[in-house]
C-alpha positions as protocol buffer text, in pm:
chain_id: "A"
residue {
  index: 1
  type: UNK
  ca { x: 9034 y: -616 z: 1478 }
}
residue {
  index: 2
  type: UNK
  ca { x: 8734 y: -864 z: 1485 }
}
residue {
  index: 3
  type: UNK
  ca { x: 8496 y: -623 z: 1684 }
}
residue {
  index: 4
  type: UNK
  ca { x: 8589 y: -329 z: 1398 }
}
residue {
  index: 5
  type: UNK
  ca { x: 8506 y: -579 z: 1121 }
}
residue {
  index: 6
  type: UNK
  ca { x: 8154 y: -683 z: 1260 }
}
residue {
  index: 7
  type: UNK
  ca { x: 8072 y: -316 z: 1319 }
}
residue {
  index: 8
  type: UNK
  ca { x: 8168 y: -260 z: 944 }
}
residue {
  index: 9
  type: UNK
  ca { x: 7972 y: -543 z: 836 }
}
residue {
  index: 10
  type: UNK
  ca { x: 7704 y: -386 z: 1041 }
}
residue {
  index: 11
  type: UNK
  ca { x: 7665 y: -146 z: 731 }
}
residue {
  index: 12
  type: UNK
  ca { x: 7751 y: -363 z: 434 }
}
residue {
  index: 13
  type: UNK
  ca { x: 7388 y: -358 z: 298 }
}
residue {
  index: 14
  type: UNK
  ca { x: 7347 y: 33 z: 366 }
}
residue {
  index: 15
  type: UNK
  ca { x: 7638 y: 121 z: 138 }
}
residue {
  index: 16
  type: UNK
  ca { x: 7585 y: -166 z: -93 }
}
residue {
  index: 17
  type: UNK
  ca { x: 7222 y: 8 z: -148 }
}
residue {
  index: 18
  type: UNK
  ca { x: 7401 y: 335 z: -189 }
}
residue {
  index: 19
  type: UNK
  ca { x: 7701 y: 190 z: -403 }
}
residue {
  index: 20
  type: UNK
  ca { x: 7384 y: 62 z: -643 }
}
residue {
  index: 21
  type: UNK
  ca { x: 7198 y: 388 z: -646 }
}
residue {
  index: 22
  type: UNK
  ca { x: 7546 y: 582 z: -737 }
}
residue {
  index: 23
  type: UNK
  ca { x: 7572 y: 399 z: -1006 }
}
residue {
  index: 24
  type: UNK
  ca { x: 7409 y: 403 z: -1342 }
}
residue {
  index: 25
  type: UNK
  ca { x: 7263 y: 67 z: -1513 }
}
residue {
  index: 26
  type: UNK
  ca { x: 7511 y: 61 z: -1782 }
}
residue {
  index: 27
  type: UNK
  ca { x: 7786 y: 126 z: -1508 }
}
residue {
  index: 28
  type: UNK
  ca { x: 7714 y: -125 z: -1309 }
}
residue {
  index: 29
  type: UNK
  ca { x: 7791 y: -381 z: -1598 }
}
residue {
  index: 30
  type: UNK
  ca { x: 8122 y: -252 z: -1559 }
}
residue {
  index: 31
  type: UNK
  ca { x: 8168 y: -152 z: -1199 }
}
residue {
  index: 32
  type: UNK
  ca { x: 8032 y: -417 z: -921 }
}
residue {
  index: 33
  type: UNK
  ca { x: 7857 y: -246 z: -580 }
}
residue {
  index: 34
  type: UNK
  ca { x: 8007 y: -586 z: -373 }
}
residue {
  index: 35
  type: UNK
  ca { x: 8342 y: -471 z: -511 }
}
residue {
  index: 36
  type: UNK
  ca { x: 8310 y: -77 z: -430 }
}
residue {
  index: 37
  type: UNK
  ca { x: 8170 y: -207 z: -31 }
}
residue {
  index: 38
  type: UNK
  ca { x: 8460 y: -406 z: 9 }
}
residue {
  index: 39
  type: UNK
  ca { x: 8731 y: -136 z: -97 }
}
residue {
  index: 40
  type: UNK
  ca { x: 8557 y: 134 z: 116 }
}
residue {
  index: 41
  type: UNK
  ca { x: 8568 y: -169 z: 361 }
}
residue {
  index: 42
  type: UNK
  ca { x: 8955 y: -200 z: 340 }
}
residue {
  index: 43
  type: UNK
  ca { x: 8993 y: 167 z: 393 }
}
residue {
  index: 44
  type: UNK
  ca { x: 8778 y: 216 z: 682 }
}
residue {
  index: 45
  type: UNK
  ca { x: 8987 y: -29 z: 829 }
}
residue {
  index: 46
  type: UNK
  ca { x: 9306 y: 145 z: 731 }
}
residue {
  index: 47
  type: UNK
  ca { x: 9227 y: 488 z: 844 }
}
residue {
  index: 48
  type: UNK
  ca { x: 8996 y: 398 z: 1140 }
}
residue {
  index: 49
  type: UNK
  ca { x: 9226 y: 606 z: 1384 }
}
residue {
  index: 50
  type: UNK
  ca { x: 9151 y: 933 z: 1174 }
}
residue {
  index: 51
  type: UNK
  ca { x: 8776 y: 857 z: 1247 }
}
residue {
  index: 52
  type: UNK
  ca { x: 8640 y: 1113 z: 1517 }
}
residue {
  index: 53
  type: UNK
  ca { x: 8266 y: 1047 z: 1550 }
}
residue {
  index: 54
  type: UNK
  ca { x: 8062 y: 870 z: 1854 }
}
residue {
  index: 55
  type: UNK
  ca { x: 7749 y: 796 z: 1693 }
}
residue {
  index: 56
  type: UNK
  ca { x: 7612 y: 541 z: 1419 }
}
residue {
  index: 57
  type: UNK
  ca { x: 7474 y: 824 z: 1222 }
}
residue {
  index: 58
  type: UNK
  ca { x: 7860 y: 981 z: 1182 }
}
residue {
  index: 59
  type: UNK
  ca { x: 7970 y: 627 z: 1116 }
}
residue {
  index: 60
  type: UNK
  ca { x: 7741 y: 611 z: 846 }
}
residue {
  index: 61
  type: UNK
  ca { x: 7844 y: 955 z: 685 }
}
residue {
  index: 62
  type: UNK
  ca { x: 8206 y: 881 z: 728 }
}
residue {
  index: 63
  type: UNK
  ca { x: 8153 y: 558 z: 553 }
}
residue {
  index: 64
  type: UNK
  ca { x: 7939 y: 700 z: 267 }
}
residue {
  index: 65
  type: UNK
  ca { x: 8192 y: 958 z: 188 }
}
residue {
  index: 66
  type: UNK
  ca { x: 8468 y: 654 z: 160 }
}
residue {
  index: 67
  type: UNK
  ca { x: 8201 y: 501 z: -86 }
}
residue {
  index: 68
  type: UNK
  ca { x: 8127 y: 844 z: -259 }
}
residue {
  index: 69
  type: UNK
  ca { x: 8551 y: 898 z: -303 }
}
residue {
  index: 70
  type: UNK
  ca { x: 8548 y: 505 z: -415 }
}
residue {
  index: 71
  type: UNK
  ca { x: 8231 y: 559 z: -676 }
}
residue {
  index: 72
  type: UNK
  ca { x: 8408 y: 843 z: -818 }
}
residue {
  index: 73
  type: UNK
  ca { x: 8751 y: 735 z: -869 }
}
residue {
  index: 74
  type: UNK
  ca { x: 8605 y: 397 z: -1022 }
}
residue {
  index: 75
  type: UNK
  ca { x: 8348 y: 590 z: -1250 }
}
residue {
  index: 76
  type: UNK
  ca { x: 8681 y: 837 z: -1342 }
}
residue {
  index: 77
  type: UNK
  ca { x: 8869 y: 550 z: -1406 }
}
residue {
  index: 78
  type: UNK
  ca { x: 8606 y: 381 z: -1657 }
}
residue {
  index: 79
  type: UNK
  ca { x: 8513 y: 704 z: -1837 }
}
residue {
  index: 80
  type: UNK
  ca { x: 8920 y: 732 z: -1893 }
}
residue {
  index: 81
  type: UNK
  ca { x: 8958 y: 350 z: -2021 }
}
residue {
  index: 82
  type: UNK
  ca { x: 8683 y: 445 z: -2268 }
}
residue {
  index: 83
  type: UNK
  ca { x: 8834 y: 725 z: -2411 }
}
């Protein structure tokens, strides 16, 4: 859906600011912001009929907890490749 995918890309530099403040410096030589947008991207679009807000502002927070669930599971993943 073209209109869903400019409304997403409406927040790409919100949640790539976020992506780069979850993550520490030496984690982002691992982990890449661009890559953690584009997965919560992919998901947004999967799961966009579960998605029960009306305002930008619940966008936002439904978005950033997609990013928070995507920061985690890639920051689990690394600290488990390490060990």
């Amino acid at each position: 859906n073209e209109l869903l995918g400019r409304l997403l890309e409406s927040y790409r530099g919100y949640l790539f600011m976020l992506a780069h403040r979850y993550l520490s410096d030496k984690l982002k030589r691992r982990i890449d912001p661009a890559d953690l947008v584009q997965v919560t991207f992919l998901e947004a679009k999967r799961d966009w009929g579960q998605f029960r807000g009306e305002t930008p502002g619940e966008c936002a927070a439904w978005l950033r907890n997609i990013l928070k669930n995507n920061v985690a599971t890639a920051v689990a993943r690394h600290v488990t490749t390490q060990k």
